[in-house]
Amino acid sequence: MVDKERIEKIIVDEFGDAVTIEEMNPPQAAIRINSEKIVPLFEFIASHPDLKLNYLSTISGVDLGVEAAEIEIVYFVSSIEFKHKLTIKTRIARQGGRIDTISTVLKGANWYEREIWELFGVDFGGHPNLTRFLLPEDWDEGYPMLRDWQGRNFERMPES
Amino acid sequence: MIEPAPAQYTEEFEVNMGPQHPSTHGVLRLLLKMDGEIIKEAEPYIGYLHRAIEKICENRTYNQCLPFLDRVEYVTSMSCEEVFCLATERIAGMEIPERAEYLRVIMLEFNRIASHLIFLGTFSLDLGAITPFLYCLREREDIIDLFEMTSGQRLTYNYIRVGGVAADIPPEFVPLARKFVNMFQDKVDDYEAILTENPIFLARTKDVGIFDKDMCINYGVSGPILRATGVDWDLRRDDPYSVYDRFRFEIPTGKVGDTWDRYMVRVREMRQSNEIIRQALDQLPEGGTRAKVKPAAFKPPAGEIYTRIENSRGELGCHIIADGTTKPYRVKLRGGSFTHTQMIPEIAPGVMIADLVAIFASMDVILPEVDR
């Protein structure tokens, strides 16, 4: 087990300005990275002898809304050998956002990225198979997980 | 003059396995490219059960989300409730009463046994053995009765709530649970007598579908499938939650990662869960079962967390972002089955179609959780 500060320091030392330490509530080991550096980051943390963060739990997409005009991609990785974990965040544009796939490093990322592509409209460069799989084949109502999405039969519940 | 017969030639052909195939355990469609009986390529098609539960949760209050989460993985609904409540409680920094923690552990472990019994029954059914299915569902019925007397439901319980559990157990619960715990080890012996050393069962499972350890980690595989390859990784111990640190239990692992190992890991896990329930019943404290929360106007402070628990199908995770209102800003669910299904194109080539049925059954995938 490597503690939070040490994990963050190893990564900041390697990537310099591209990485900032992210404060989360409740406190967790977390960093924010420039979206262009995502593949080198995953290659680094999966092979570093003190980190071995080679187990990807999932990738989550978060729409930050129309005003922020950004989508946050959140990666949750952990190390089976050392039993520590890390949250990695990065942001890309809401319209026409593009980020490189990490399925070349961790094959499990394939479907998680495909899901974000389908529900948020994020393009993953170099992804082997970006095709519909959760929504119907003839879906034409846009990207349903965006916050301002309007679709058939969808009503927002009033704020109580 | 007779022409010489041409050399034997077989053409590759495509087979649709599912979506209504009995051994796909729900509505999964596998498009198989076959050379005779050997699979060349396999491509899973999912989405038949997509109900947009993540989107629905953005539009409901925290307690209104729970009935939907039950339906994400209906075989172990308790885990889905637990992971969501755990995440919400961690964001809110809420302490829950000790009795509620113990009741949660008892329910989760009973649910794990019930889920593994379904696995064992359908797995043996897929291999052609019908008796274990009847035995397994008989014991599962006892567990379902316990759930029914506590929560009023047999499948989607809505029992674990933010801040504790919905209601205390009725007085008959503990004696009946003890009766189950005392007889269950013998019942597992019965299942093992039918299957474990059965030559037909061994021929179908031993050295069939060997998963490589590194490949499994690379795909993010967790739970019994990962443990069957020899990786000692169980979130109950390695990312502790609830009161699991107060119980003594072993974490079974396999050696080679074949279908038989995956079967054996689950059978041994049932025995361990049984012992956890026994210890929890012994230690069960008195007291309240729910922290004070206003159900309708419950507002956790702004925060974000990814919580994960050990489900019967591996890591079940929940990423919640709270923005200080009564509704979660984002709920993302991560289930083991989704991750395991995407491994099929990797493991299927070179396997006989009948063995794919055995391998897929041993992965214990449940489709509602894949599609969400």
Short mmCIF file of C-alpha atoms in Angstrom, two decimals:
data_model
loop_
_atom_site.label_atom_id
_atom_site.label_comp_id
_atom_site.label_asym_id
_atom_site.label_seq_id
_atom_site.Cartn_x
_atom_site.Cartn_y
_atom_site.Cartn_z
CA MET A 1 0.00 0.00 0.00
CA VAL A 2 1.41 3.33 -1.09
CA ASP A 3 -0.26 6.33 0.51
CA LYS A 4 -2.17 9.07 -1.29
CA GLU A 5 0.57 11.72 -1.21
CA ARG A 6 3.23 9.34 -2.52
CA ILE A 7 1.08 8.15 -5.46
CA GLU A 8 0.31 11.72 -6.44
CA LYS A 9 3.95 12.78 -6.09
CA ILE A 10 5.26 9.98 -8.33
CA ILE A 11 2.86 11.01 -11.09
CA VAL A 12 3.44 14.77 -10.72
CA ASP A 13 7.22 14.21 -10.86
CA GLU A 14 6.85 12.33 -14.14
CA PHE A 15 4.30 14.50 -15.93
CA GLY A 16 5.00 17.96 -14.50
CA ASP A 17 2.60 20.65 -15.65
CA ALA A 18 0.18 18.27 -17.35
CA VAL A 19 -0.98 16.93 -13.96
CA THR A 20 -2.56 18.65 -10.98
CA ILE A 21 -3.61 17.10 -7.71
CA GLU A 22 -7.37 17.05 -7.33
CA GLU A 23 -9.00 17.67 -3.97
CA MET A 24 -12.13 15.59 -3.59
CA ASN A 25 -14.81 15.45 -0.95
CA PRO A 26 -14.60 12.94 0.77
CA PRO A 27 -10.76 12.83 0.44
CA GLN A 28 -9.40 10.32 -2.07
CA ALA A 29 -6.22 9.93 -4.08
CA ALA A 30 -7.04 11.82 -7.26
CA ILE A 31 -5.31 13.66 -10.06
CA ARG A 32 -6.41 15.73 -13.02
CA ILE A 33 -4.54 15.33 -16.29
CA ASN A 34 -4.41 17.10 -19.61
CA SER A 35 -6.51 14.93 -21.95
CA GLU A 36 -3.68 14.66 -24.51
CA LYS A 37 -1.46 12.83 -22.03
CA ILE A 38 -3.96 10.12 -21.09
CA VAL A 39 -2.34 7.19 -22.92
CA PRO A 40 1.24 7.89 -21.68
CA LEU A 41 -0.22 8.26 -18.17
CA PHE A 42 -1.87 4.84 -18.26
CA GLU A 43 1.26 3.23 -19.69
CA PHE A 44 3.27 4.82 -16.88
CA ILE A 45 1.04 3.95 -13.92
CA ALA A 46 0.47 0.37 -15.11
CA SER A 47 4.18 -0.39 -15.29
CA HIS A 48 5.72 1.75 -12.51
CA PRO A 49 7.12 -0.66 -9.87
CA ASP A 50 5.69 1.32 -6.94
CA LEU A 51 2.27 1.95 -8.47
CA LYS A 52 1.25 -1.06 -10.63
CA LEU A 53 -2.17 0.53 -11.18
CA ASN A 54 -3.18 -1.99 -13.81
CA TYR A 55 -6.77 -2.80 -12.83
CA LEU A 56 -9.42 -0.52 -14.32
CA SER A 57 -12.70 -0.56 -12.40
CA THR A 58 -14.64 1.60 -14.78
CA ILE A 59 -14.73 4.85 -16.73
CA SER A 60 -17.47 7.31 -15.95
CA GLY A 61 -18.60 10.22 -18.08
CA VAL A 62 -20.02 13.33 -16.45
CA ASP A 63 -21.69 16.14 -18.36
CA LEU A 64 -20.84 19.40 -16.60
CA GLY A 65 -23.70 21.25 -18.23
CA VAL A 66 -24.29 23.66 -21.08
CA GLU A 67 -22.53 26.61 -19.40
CA ALA A 68 -19.30 24.78 -18.62
CA ALA A 69 -19.50 23.17 -22.08
CA GLU A 70 -17.23 20.37 -20.96
CA ILE A 71 -17.47 16.66 -20.31
CA GLU A 72 -15.45 15.11 -17.55
CA ILE A 73 -14.10 11.60 -18.05
CA VAL A 74 -13.31 9.88 -14.75
CA TYR A 75 -11.16 6.75 -14.60
CA PHE A 76 -11.02 4.54 -11.50
CA VAL A 77 -7.91 2.41 -11.29
CA SER A 78 -6.48 0.26 -8.54
CA SER A 79 -3.57 -2.05 -7.94
CA ILE A 80 -4.30 -5.66 -7.11
CA GLU A 81 -0.77 -6.16 -5.85
CA PHE A 82 -0.57 -3.14 -3.51
CA LYS A 83 -4.31 -2.65 -2.92
CA HIS A 84 -4.27 1.11 -3.42
CA LYS A 85 -6.52 3.05 -5.78
CA LEU A 86 -6.52 6.25 -7.74
CA THR A 87 -9.10 8.44 -9.45
CA ILE A 88 -8.02 10.11 -12.69
CA LYS A 89 -10.01 12.98 -14.14
CA THR A 90 -9.76 14.78 -17.42
CA ARG A 91 -11.94 17.23 -19.29
CA ILE A 92 -12.77 17.61 -22.94
CA ALA A 93 -15.10 19.82 -24.97
CA ARG A 94 -18.79 18.99 -24.84
CA GLN A 95 -19.29 19.40 -28.56
CA GLY A 96 -16.96 17.36 -30.72
CA GLY A 97 -14.75 16.36 -27.80
CA ARG A 98 -12.04 13.87 -28.60
CA ILE A 99 -9.67 11.82 -26.47
CA ASP A 100 -7.40 8.90 -27.24
CA THR A 101 -8.53 5.42 -26.33
CA ILE A 102 -6.77 3.63 -23.51
CA SER A 103 -8.05 0.24 -24.68
CA THR A 104 -4.62 -0.25 -26.24
CA VAL A 105 -3.18 -0.34 -22.70
CA LEU A 106 -6.07 -1.84 -20.73
CA LYS A 107 -8.38 -3.93 -22.91
CA GLY A 108 -11.22 -3.64 -20.42
CA ALA A 109 -11.62 0.02 -21.37
CA ASN A 110 -13.10 -0.99 -24.72
CA TRP A 111 -16.76 -1.22 -23.70
CA TYR A 112 -16.61 1.55 -21.11
CA GLU A 113 -15.43 3.95 -23.80
CA ARG A 114 -17.96 2.64 -26.26
CA GLU A 115 -20.69 3.37 -23.73
CA ILE A 116 -19.49 6.96 -23.21
CA TRP A 117 -19.30 7.42 -26.97
CA GLU A 118 -22.87 6.22 -27.32
CA LEU A 119 -24.43 8.11 -24.41
CA PHE A 120 -22.34 11.33 -24.33
CA GLY A 121 -21.03 11.66 -27.87
CA VAL A 122 -17.34 11.64 -26.97
CA ASP A 123 -15.07 10.44 -29.76
CA PHE A 124 -12.33 8.05 -28.71
CA GLY A 125 -9.43 8.22 -31.16
CA GLY A 126 -8.05 4.84 -32.16
CA HIS A 127 -10.91 2.87 -30.60
CA PRO A 128 -11.34 -0.48 -32.38
CA ASN A 129 -15.13 -0.67 -32.37
CA LEU A 130 -17.23 2.44 -31.83
CA THR A 131 -20.70 1.10 -32.65
CA ARG A 132 -24.09 1.25 -30.93
CA PHE A 133 -24.74 -1.44 -28.37
CA LEU A 134 -26.97 -0.20 -25.55
CA LEU A 135 -29.42 1.97 -27.47
CA PRO A 136 -31.62 0.68 -30.32
CA GLU A 137 -29.93 0.39 -33.71
CA ASP A 138 -32.18 3.07 -35.23
CA TRP A 139 -31.78 5.57 -32.35
CA ASP A 140 -31.93 9.15 -33.61
CA GLU A 141 -32.60 11.24 -30.51
CA GLY A 142 -29.08 12.36 -29.74
CA TYR A 143 -26.99 11.63 -26.70
CA PRO A 144 -29.33 10.83 -23.81
CA MET A 145 -26.93 11.27 -20.90
CA LEU A 146 -26.34 14.96 -21.64
CA ARG A 147 -28.00 17.10 -18.99
CA ASP A 148 -30.09 19.16 -21.40
CA TRP A 149 -31.28 16.16 -23.41
CA GLN A 150 -34.92 16.24 -24.47
CA GLY A 151 -36.49 13.08 -25.76
CA ARG A 152 -39.83 11.47 -26.35
CA ASN A 153 -41.70 10.63 -23.14
CA PHE A 154 -39.03 12.16 -20.96
CA GLU A 155 -40.15 14.56 -18.28
CA ARG A 156 -38.03 16.09 -15.61
CA MET A 157 -39.33 15.62 -12.07
CA PRO A 158 -39.90 18.94 -10.28
CA GLU A 159 -37.37 19.91 -7.62
CA SER A 160 -38.91 19.11 -4.23
CA MET B 1 -14.58 -41.74 -66.90
CA ILE B 2 -15.33 -40.72 -63.31
CA GLU B 3 -13.86 -37.48 -62.05
CA PRO B 4 -11.86 -37.77 -58.81
CA ALA B 5 -13.76 -36.39 -55.83
CA PRO B 6 -12.50 -32.97 -54.75
CA ALA B 7 -10.65 -32.71 -51.44
CA GLN B 8 -13.09 -32.31 -48.57
CA TYR B 9 -14.00 -28.69 -48.14
CA THR B 10 -15.96 -27.07 -45.36
CA GLU B 11 -17.20 -23.56 -45.50
CA GLU B 12 -17.24 -21.17 -42.58
CA PHE B 13 -20.73 -20.32 -41.48
CA GLU B 14 -22.40 -18.00 -39.00
CA VAL B 15 -24.60 -19.09 -36.14
CA ASN B 16 -26.83 -16.85 -34.09
CA MET B 17 -26.77 -17.96 -30.47
CA GLY B 18 -29.56 -16.12 -28.74
CA PRO B 19 -31.17 -13.76 -27.93
CA GLN B 20 -33.68 -16.44 -26.92
CA HIS B 21 -31.20 -19.23 -26.33
CA PRO B 22 -31.80 -21.01 -23.00
CA SER B 23 -28.11 -21.03 -22.07
CA THR B 24 -27.52 -17.32 -22.51
CA HIS B 25 -29.23 -16.58 -19.16
CA GLY B 26 -31.26 -13.69 -20.41
CA VAL B 27 -31.25 -11.89 -23.69
CA LEU B 28 -27.72 -11.97 -25.03
CA ARG B 29 -27.04 -12.53 -28.70
CA LEU B 30 -23.76 -14.09 -29.74
CA LEU B 31 -22.88 -14.06 -33.40
CA LEU B 32 -20.55 -17.00 -33.89
CA LYS B 33 -18.41 -17.65 -36.93
CA MET B 34 -17.97 -21.41 -37.03
CA ASP B 35 -15.66 -23.88 -38.71
CA GLY B 36 -17.55 -27.09 -38.15
CA GLU B 37 -17.97 -27.26 -34.41
CA ILE B 38 -15.05 -24.95 -33.62
CA ILE B 39 -15.67 -21.27 -33.03
CA LYS B 40 -13.54 -18.92 -35.11
CA GLU B 41 -14.94 -15.60 -33.92
CA ALA B 42 -17.60 -14.52 -31.49
CA GLU B 43 -19.23 -11.14 -31.16
CA PRO B 44 -21.67 -10.36 -28.34
CA TYR B 45 -24.63 -8.09 -28.99
CA ILE B 46 -26.25 -6.58 -25.92
CA GLY B 47 -28.73 -3.83 -25.16
CA TYR B 48 -32.00 -5.77 -25.34
CA LEU B 49 -32.71 -4.91 -21.70
CA HIS B 50 -31.42 -1.35 -21.57
CA ARG B 51 -33.72 0.62 -19.28
CA ALA B 52 -31.63 3.79 -18.82
CA ILE B 53 -31.45 3.35 -15.06
CA GLU B 54 -28.55 5.80 -14.76
CA LYS B 55 -30.63 8.49 -16.46
CA ILE B 56 -33.67 7.71 -14.33
CA CYS B 57 -31.60 8.07 -11.16
CA GLU B 58 -30.56 11.60 -12.12
CA ASN B 59 -34.21 12.49 -12.01
CA ARG B 60 -35.19 10.94 -8.66
CA THR B 61 -34.41 11.62 -5.01
CA TYR B 62 -31.91 9.35 -3.29
CA ASN B 63 -34.51 7.08 -1.77
CA GLN B 64 -36.55 6.95 -4.95
CA CYS B 65 -33.51 5.57 -6.78
CA LEU B 66 -33.38 2.40 -4.71
CA PRO B 67 -36.28 0.46 -6.28
CA PHE B 68 -34.70 1.03 -9.71
CA LEU B 69 -31.33 -0.21 -8.51
CA ASP B 70 -32.99 -3.42 -7.32
CA ARG B 71 -33.78 -4.13 -10.93
CA VAL B 72 -30.22 -3.66 -12.12
CA GLU B 73 -29.21 -7.02 -10.80
CA TYR B 74 -32.27 -8.77 -9.55
CA VAL B 75 -30.52 -11.95 -8.43
CA THR B 76 -28.57 -10.00 -5.79
CA SER B 77 -30.70 -6.89 -5.32
CA MET B 78 -29.34 -6.37 -1.81
CA SER B 79 -25.85 -5.61 -3.14
CA CYS B 80 -27.12 -2.95 -5.51
CA GLU B 81 -28.93 -1.23 -2.65
CA GLU B 82 -25.90 -1.58 -0.39
CA VAL B 83 -23.43 -0.03 -2.85
CA PHE B 84 -25.67 2.96 -3.53
CA CYS B 85 -26.43 3.55 0.15
CA LEU B 86 -22.77 3.12 1.08
CA ALA B 87 -21.72 5.73 -1.46
CA THR B 88 -24.40 8.17 -0.31
CA GLU B 89 -23.52 7.63 3.35
CA ARG B 90 -19.83 8.19 2.66
CA ILE B 91 -20.58 11.48 0.91
CA ALA B 92 -22.85 12.55 3.77
CA GLY B 93 -20.37 11.32 6.39
CA MET B 94 -23.20 9.44 8.02
CA GLU B 95 -22.76 6.83 10.76
CA ILE B 96 -25.31 4.07 10.71
CA PRO B 97 -26.45 2.04 13.75
CA GLU B 98 -24.45 -1.08 14.49
CA ARG B 99 -27.45 -3.39 14.35
CA ALA B 100 -28.20 -2.13 10.85
CA GLU B 101 -24.64 -2.92 9.74
CA TYR B 102 -25.00 -6.47 11.00
CA LEU B 103 -28.40 -6.91 9.39
CA ARG B 104 -26.92 -5.68 6.12
CA VAL B 105 -24.09 -8.19 6.31
CA ILE B 106 -26.53 -11.01 7.07
CA MET B 107 -28.74 -10.04 4.13
CA LEU B 108 -25.81 -9.55 1.75
CA GLU B 109 -24.32 -12.93 2.58
CA PHE B 110 -27.68 -14.69 2.35
CA ASN B 111 -28.12 -13.01 -1.00
CA ARG B 112 -24.67 -14.18 -2.08
CA ILE B 113 -25.60 -17.76 -1.21
CA ALA B 114 -28.93 -17.43 -3.05
CA SER B 115 -27.12 -16.07 -6.10
CA HIS B 116 -24.49 -18.80 -6.07
CA LEU B 117 -27.27 -21.39 -5.74
CA ILE B 118 -28.86 -20.00 -8.91
CA PHE B 119 -25.44 -20.20 -10.55
CA LEU B 120 -24.91 -23.78 -9.44
CA GLY B 121 -28.36 -24.85 -10.57
CA THR B 122 -28.28 -23.26 -14.00
CA PHE B 123 -24.64 -24.18 -14.56
CA SER B 124 -25.33 -27.86 -13.98
CA LEU B 125 -28.52 -27.56 -16.03
CA ASP B 126 -26.49 -26.22 -18.95
CA LEU B 127 -24.18 -29.21 -18.63
CA GLY B 128 -27.14 -31.59 -18.62
CA ALA B 129 -27.48 -32.38 -14.92
CA ILE B 130 -31.00 -31.64 -13.74
CA THR B 131 -30.97 -32.82 -10.11
CA PRO B 132 -28.69 -30.10 -8.65
CA PHE B 133 -31.00 -27.43 -10.05
CA LEU B 134 -33.91 -28.79 -8.02
CA TYR B 135 -31.78 -29.13 -4.90
CA CYS B 136 -30.40 -25.59 -5.26
CA LEU B 137 -33.77 -23.96 -5.73
CA ARG B 138 -35.10 -25.84 -2.71
CA GLU B 139 -32.47 -24.24 -0.47
CA ARG B 140 -32.82 -20.88 -2.18
CA GLU B 141 -36.51 -20.95 -1.32
CA ASP B 142 -35.63 -20.99 2.40
CA ILE B 143 -33.51 -17.86 1.95
CA ILE B 144 -36.20 -16.13 -0.12
CA ASP B 145 -38.69 -16.89 2.68
CA LEU B 146 -36.39 -15.15 5.14
CA PHE B 147 -36.20 -12.12 2.84
CA GLU B 148 -39.95 -12.13 2.36
CA MET B 149 -40.70 -12.09 6.09
CA THR B 150 -38.26 -9.17 6.53
CA SER B 151 -38.89 -6.96 3.51
CA GLY B 152 -42.16 -8.26 2.11
CA GLN B 153 -40.54 -9.00 -1.24
CA ARG B 154 -39.10 -12.12 -2.78
CA LEU B 155 -36.85 -10.62 -5.44
CA THR B 156 -36.53 -6.84 -5.39
CA TYR B 157 -36.34 -6.07 -1.71
CA ASN B 158 -35.85 -2.31 -1.31
CA TYR B 159 -34.69 -3.21 2.19
CA ILE B 160 -31.34 -1.47 2.60
CA ARG B 161 -31.95 2.27 2.78
CA VAL B 162 -29.76 5.32 3.15
CA GLY B 163 -28.94 5.44 6.86
CA GLY B 164 -29.71 1.82 7.73
CA VAL B 165 -32.35 -0.71 6.83
CA ALA B 166 -36.08 -0.31 6.22
CA ALA B 167 -37.27 -2.34 9.20
CA ASP B 168 -36.02 -4.57 11.96
CA ILE B 169 -36.18 -8.33 11.45
CA PRO B 170 -39.25 -10.13 12.82
CA PRO B 171 -38.72 -12.30 15.93
CA GLU B 172 -38.95 -15.57 13.93
CA PHE B 173 -36.05 -14.53 11.71
CA VAL B 174 -33.09 -15.47 13.91
CA PRO B 175 -34.26 -19.03 14.80
CA LEU B 176 -35.06 -19.77 11.14
CA ALA B 177 -31.77 -18.27 9.96
CA ARG B 178 -29.89 -20.38 12.49
CA LYS B 179 -31.73 -23.47 11.33
CA PHE B 180 -30.66 -22.72 7.77
CA VAL B 181 -27.06 -22.01 8.73
CA ASN B 182 -26.81 -25.26 10.69
CA MET B 183 -28.08 -27.47 7.89
CA PHE B 184 -26.54 -25.69 4.89
CA GLN B 185 -23.01 -27.16 5.04
CA ASP B 186 -24.52 -30.67 4.71
CA LYS B 187 -26.55 -29.51 1.73
CA VAL B 188 -23.42 -28.22 0.02
CA ASP B 189 -21.87 -31.65 0.67
CA ASP B 190 -24.85 -33.10 -1.22
CA TYR B 191 -24.28 -30.86 -4.24
CA GLU B 192 -20.62 -31.70 -4.21
CA ALA B 193 -21.38 -35.43 -4.03
CA ILE B 194 -23.34 -35.08 -7.27
CA LEU B 195 -20.91 -32.85 -9.15
CA THR B 196 -17.38 -32.32 -7.86
CA GLU B 197 -15.89 -35.75 -8.63
CA ASN B 198 -18.46 -36.83 -11.19
CA PRO B 199 -16.51 -38.10 -14.26
CA ILE B 200 -18.95 -36.59 -16.76
CA PHE B 201 -18.81 -33.24 -14.96
CA LEU B 202 -15.01 -33.40 -14.85
CA ALA B 203 -14.81 -34.18 -18.56
CA ARG B 204 -16.94 -31.12 -19.33
CA THR B 205 -15.15 -28.72 -16.98
CA LYS B 206 -11.55 -29.74 -16.23
CA ASP B 207 -9.08 -27.81 -18.41
CA VAL B 208 -11.97 -26.29 -20.35
CA GLY B 209 -11.83 -22.52 -20.81
CA ILE B 210 -8.61 -21.73 -19.01
CA PHE B 211 -8.37 -17.99 -18.35
CA ASP B 212 -4.99 -16.39 -18.06
CA LYS B 213 -4.39 -14.36 -14.91
CA ASP B 214 -2.82 -11.34 -16.62
CA MET B 215 -5.47 -11.27 -19.31
CA CYS B 216 -8.18 -11.22 -16.63
CA ILE B 217 -6.56 -8.29 -14.80
CA ASN B 218 -6.08 -6.44 -18.07
CA TYR B 219 -9.80 -6.79 -18.78
CA GLY B 220 -10.74 -5.68 -15.28
CA VAL B 221 -12.27 -9.05 -14.40
CA SER B 222 -13.08 -9.47 -10.72
CA GLY B 223 -14.86 -11.74 -8.30
CA PRO B 224 -14.91 -15.55 -8.50
CA ILE B 225 -13.57 -15.58 -12.09
CA LEU B 226 -10.44 -13.68 -11.07
CA ARG B 227 -10.02 -15.70 -7.88
CA ALA B 228 -10.28 -18.94 -9.88
CA THR B 229 -7.09 -17.93 -11.70
CA GLY B 230 -5.29 -17.76 -8.37
CA VAL B 231 -5.45 -14.02 -7.66
CA ASP B 232 -6.24 -13.41 -4.00
CA TRP B 233 -8.48 -10.33 -4.33
CA ASP B 234 -11.68 -9.82 -2.41
CA LEU B 235 -13.04 -6.35 -1.75
CA ARG B 236 -14.55 -7.45 1.55
CA ARG B 237 -10.98 -7.60 2.81
CA ASP B 238 -9.02 -5.43 0.34
CA ASP B 239 -11.27 -2.35 0.24
CA PRO B 240 -13.13 -2.78 3.52
CA TYR B 241 -16.72 -1.67 3.98
CA SER B 242 -19.45 -2.29 6.54
CA VAL B 243 -18.34 -4.55 9.44
CA TYR B 244 -16.61 -7.31 7.48
CA ASP B 245 -13.39 -6.77 9.44
CA ARG B 246 -15.11 -8.31 12.48
CA PHE B 247 -15.61 -11.74 10.91
CA ARG B 248 -13.22 -14.56 10.23
CA PHE B 249 -13.46 -15.98 6.75
CA GLU B 250 -11.22 -17.43 4.09
CA ILE B 251 -11.01 -16.26 0.51
CA PRO B 252 -11.04 -19.32 -1.74
CA THR B 253 -8.84 -19.23 -4.82
CA GLY B 254 -8.33 -21.63 -7.70
CA LYS B 255 -5.15 -22.86 -9.34
CA VAL B 256 -5.46 -23.00 -13.13
CA GLY B 257 -8.51 -20.85 -13.84
CA ASP B 258 -10.54 -23.43 -15.75
CA THR B 259 -14.29 -23.97 -15.59
CA TRP B 260 -13.96 -26.43 -12.73
CA ASP B 261 -12.01 -23.91 -10.65
CA ARG B 262 -14.70 -21.30 -11.17
CA TYR B 263 -17.30 -23.80 -10.00
CA MET B 264 -15.21 -24.80 -6.99
CA VAL B 265 -14.46 -21.22 -5.90
CA ARG B 266 -18.17 -20.46 -5.78
CA VAL B 267 -19.00 -23.63 -3.86
CA ARG B 268 -16.35 -22.81 -1.27
CA GLU B 269 -17.57 -19.21 -1.13
CA MET B 270 -21.03 -20.41 -0.20
CA ARG B 271 -19.54 -22.27 2.76
CA GLN B 272 -17.62 -19.15 3.82
CA SER B 273 -20.71 -16.94 3.52
CA ASN B 274 -22.55 -19.42 5.68
CA GLU B 275 -19.90 -19.06 8.38
CA ILE B 276 -20.04 -15.24 8.14
CA ILE B 277 -23.80 -15.36 8.73
CA ARG B 278 -23.27 -17.69 11.70
CA GLN B 279 -20.81 -15.25 13.29
CA ALA B 280 -23.04 -12.26 12.52
CA LEU B 281 -26.04 -13.95 14.13
CA ASP B 282 -23.93 -14.68 17.22
CA GLN B 283 -22.69 -11.10 17.50
CA LEU B 284 -25.93 -9.36 16.44
CA PRO B 285 -26.26 -6.33 18.77
CA GLU B 286 -29.50 -4.75 19.99
CA GLY B 287 -30.43 -1.21 19.08
CA GLY B 288 -31.95 0.95 16.39
CA THR B 289 -31.89 0.05 12.71
CA ARG B 290 -31.88 3.42 11.01
CA ALA B 291 -30.05 6.69 11.47
CA LYS B 292 -32.22 9.81 11.52
CA VAL B 293 -32.77 10.94 7.94
CA LYS B 294 -35.66 12.83 6.44
CA PRO B 295 -36.57 10.49 3.58
CA ALA B 296 -38.08 13.06 1.20
CA ALA B 297 -35.83 16.03 1.86
CA PHE B 298 -32.57 14.14 2.36
CA LYS B 299 -29.78 16.35 0.99
CA PRO B 300 -26.21 15.10 1.19
CA PRO B 301 -23.55 17.82 0.86
CA ALA B 302 -21.78 18.28 -2.47
CA GLY B 303 -19.30 15.50 -3.00
CA GLU B 304 -18.19 12.71 -5.26
CA ILE B 305 -17.19 9.14 -4.59
CA TYR B 306 -16.70 5.79 -6.26
CA THR B 307 -17.66 2.98 -3.91
CA ARG B 308 -17.33 -0.70 -4.61
CA ILE B 309 -18.39 -3.88 -2.89
CA GLU B 310 -17.81 -7.56 -3.50
CA ASN B 311 -20.88 -8.91 -5.19
CA SER B 312 -21.42 -12.55 -6.14
CA ARG B 313 -20.39 -11.54 -9.69
CA GLY B 314 -17.35 -9.51 -8.79
CA GLU B 315 -16.87 -5.85 -8.21
CA LEU B 316 -20.08 -3.88 -8.05
CA GLY B 317 -19.31 -0.19 -8.08
CA CYS B 318 -21.26 3.01 -7.90
CA HIS B 319 -19.98 6.46 -8.83
CA ILE B 320 -22.16 9.16 -7.31
CA ILE B 321 -21.81 12.89 -7.68
CA ALA B 322 -23.91 14.88 -5.24
CA ASP B 323 -24.48 18.56 -5.92
CA GLY B 324 -26.19 19.46 -2.66
CA THR B 325 -29.75 18.99 -3.91
CA THR B 326 -32.17 16.16 -3.19
CA LYS B 327 -31.22 14.34 -6.39
CA PRO B 328 -27.88 12.85 -7.38
CA TYR B 329 -26.15 14.74 -10.22
CA ARG B 330 -24.73 11.57 -11.69
CA VAL B 331 -25.05 7.88 -10.87
CA LYS B 332 -22.81 5.47 -12.71
CA LEU B 333 -23.03 1.77 -12.05
CA ARG B 334 -20.28 -0.71 -12.67
CA GLY B 335 -21.17 -4.37 -12.62
CA GLY B 336 -19.07 -7.45 -13.03
CA SER B 337 -21.20 -8.96 -15.79
CA PHE B 338 -20.69 -6.02 -18.16
CA THR B 339 -16.93 -6.39 -17.88
CA HIS B 340 -17.02 -10.16 -18.17
CA THR B 341 -19.24 -10.18 -21.27
CA GLN B 342 -16.76 -8.07 -23.22
CA MET B 343 -14.17 -10.80 -22.71
CA ILE B 344 -16.10 -13.30 -24.90
CA PRO B 345 -14.41 -12.36 -28.23
CA GLU B 346 -11.07 -13.03 -26.55
CA ILE B 347 -11.86 -16.44 -25.03
CA ALA B 348 -14.20 -17.98 -27.62
CA PRO B 349 -11.91 -18.61 -30.65
CA GLY B 350 -10.78 -22.22 -30.84
CA VAL B 351 -13.44 -23.45 -28.43
CA MET B 352 -16.13 -26.01 -29.28
CA ILE B 353 -19.63 -24.56 -29.26
CA ALA B 354 -20.74 -26.94 -26.49
CA ASP B 355 -17.80 -25.84 -24.37
CA LEU B 356 -18.70 -22.18 -24.88
CA VAL B 357 -22.00 -22.96 -23.18
CA ALA B 358 -20.11 -24.40 -20.21
CA ILE B 359 -17.62 -21.53 -20.08
CA PHE B 360 -20.29 -18.88 -20.39
CA ALA B 361 -22.40 -20.54 -17.70
CA SER B 362 -19.36 -20.67 -15.41
CA MET B 363 -18.90 -16.91 -15.83
CA ASP B 364 -22.34 -16.43 -14.26
CA VAL B 365 -23.25 -13.38 -16.31
CA ILE B 366 -26.61 -11.74 -15.67
CA LEU B 367 -27.91 -9.67 -18.54
CA PRO B 368 -30.03 -6.96 -16.85
CA GLU B 369 -26.86 -5.77 -15.20
CA VAL B 370 -24.96 -5.74 -18.52
CA ASP B 371 -27.57 -3.55 -20.16
CA ARG B 372 -28.73 -1.53 -17.16
#
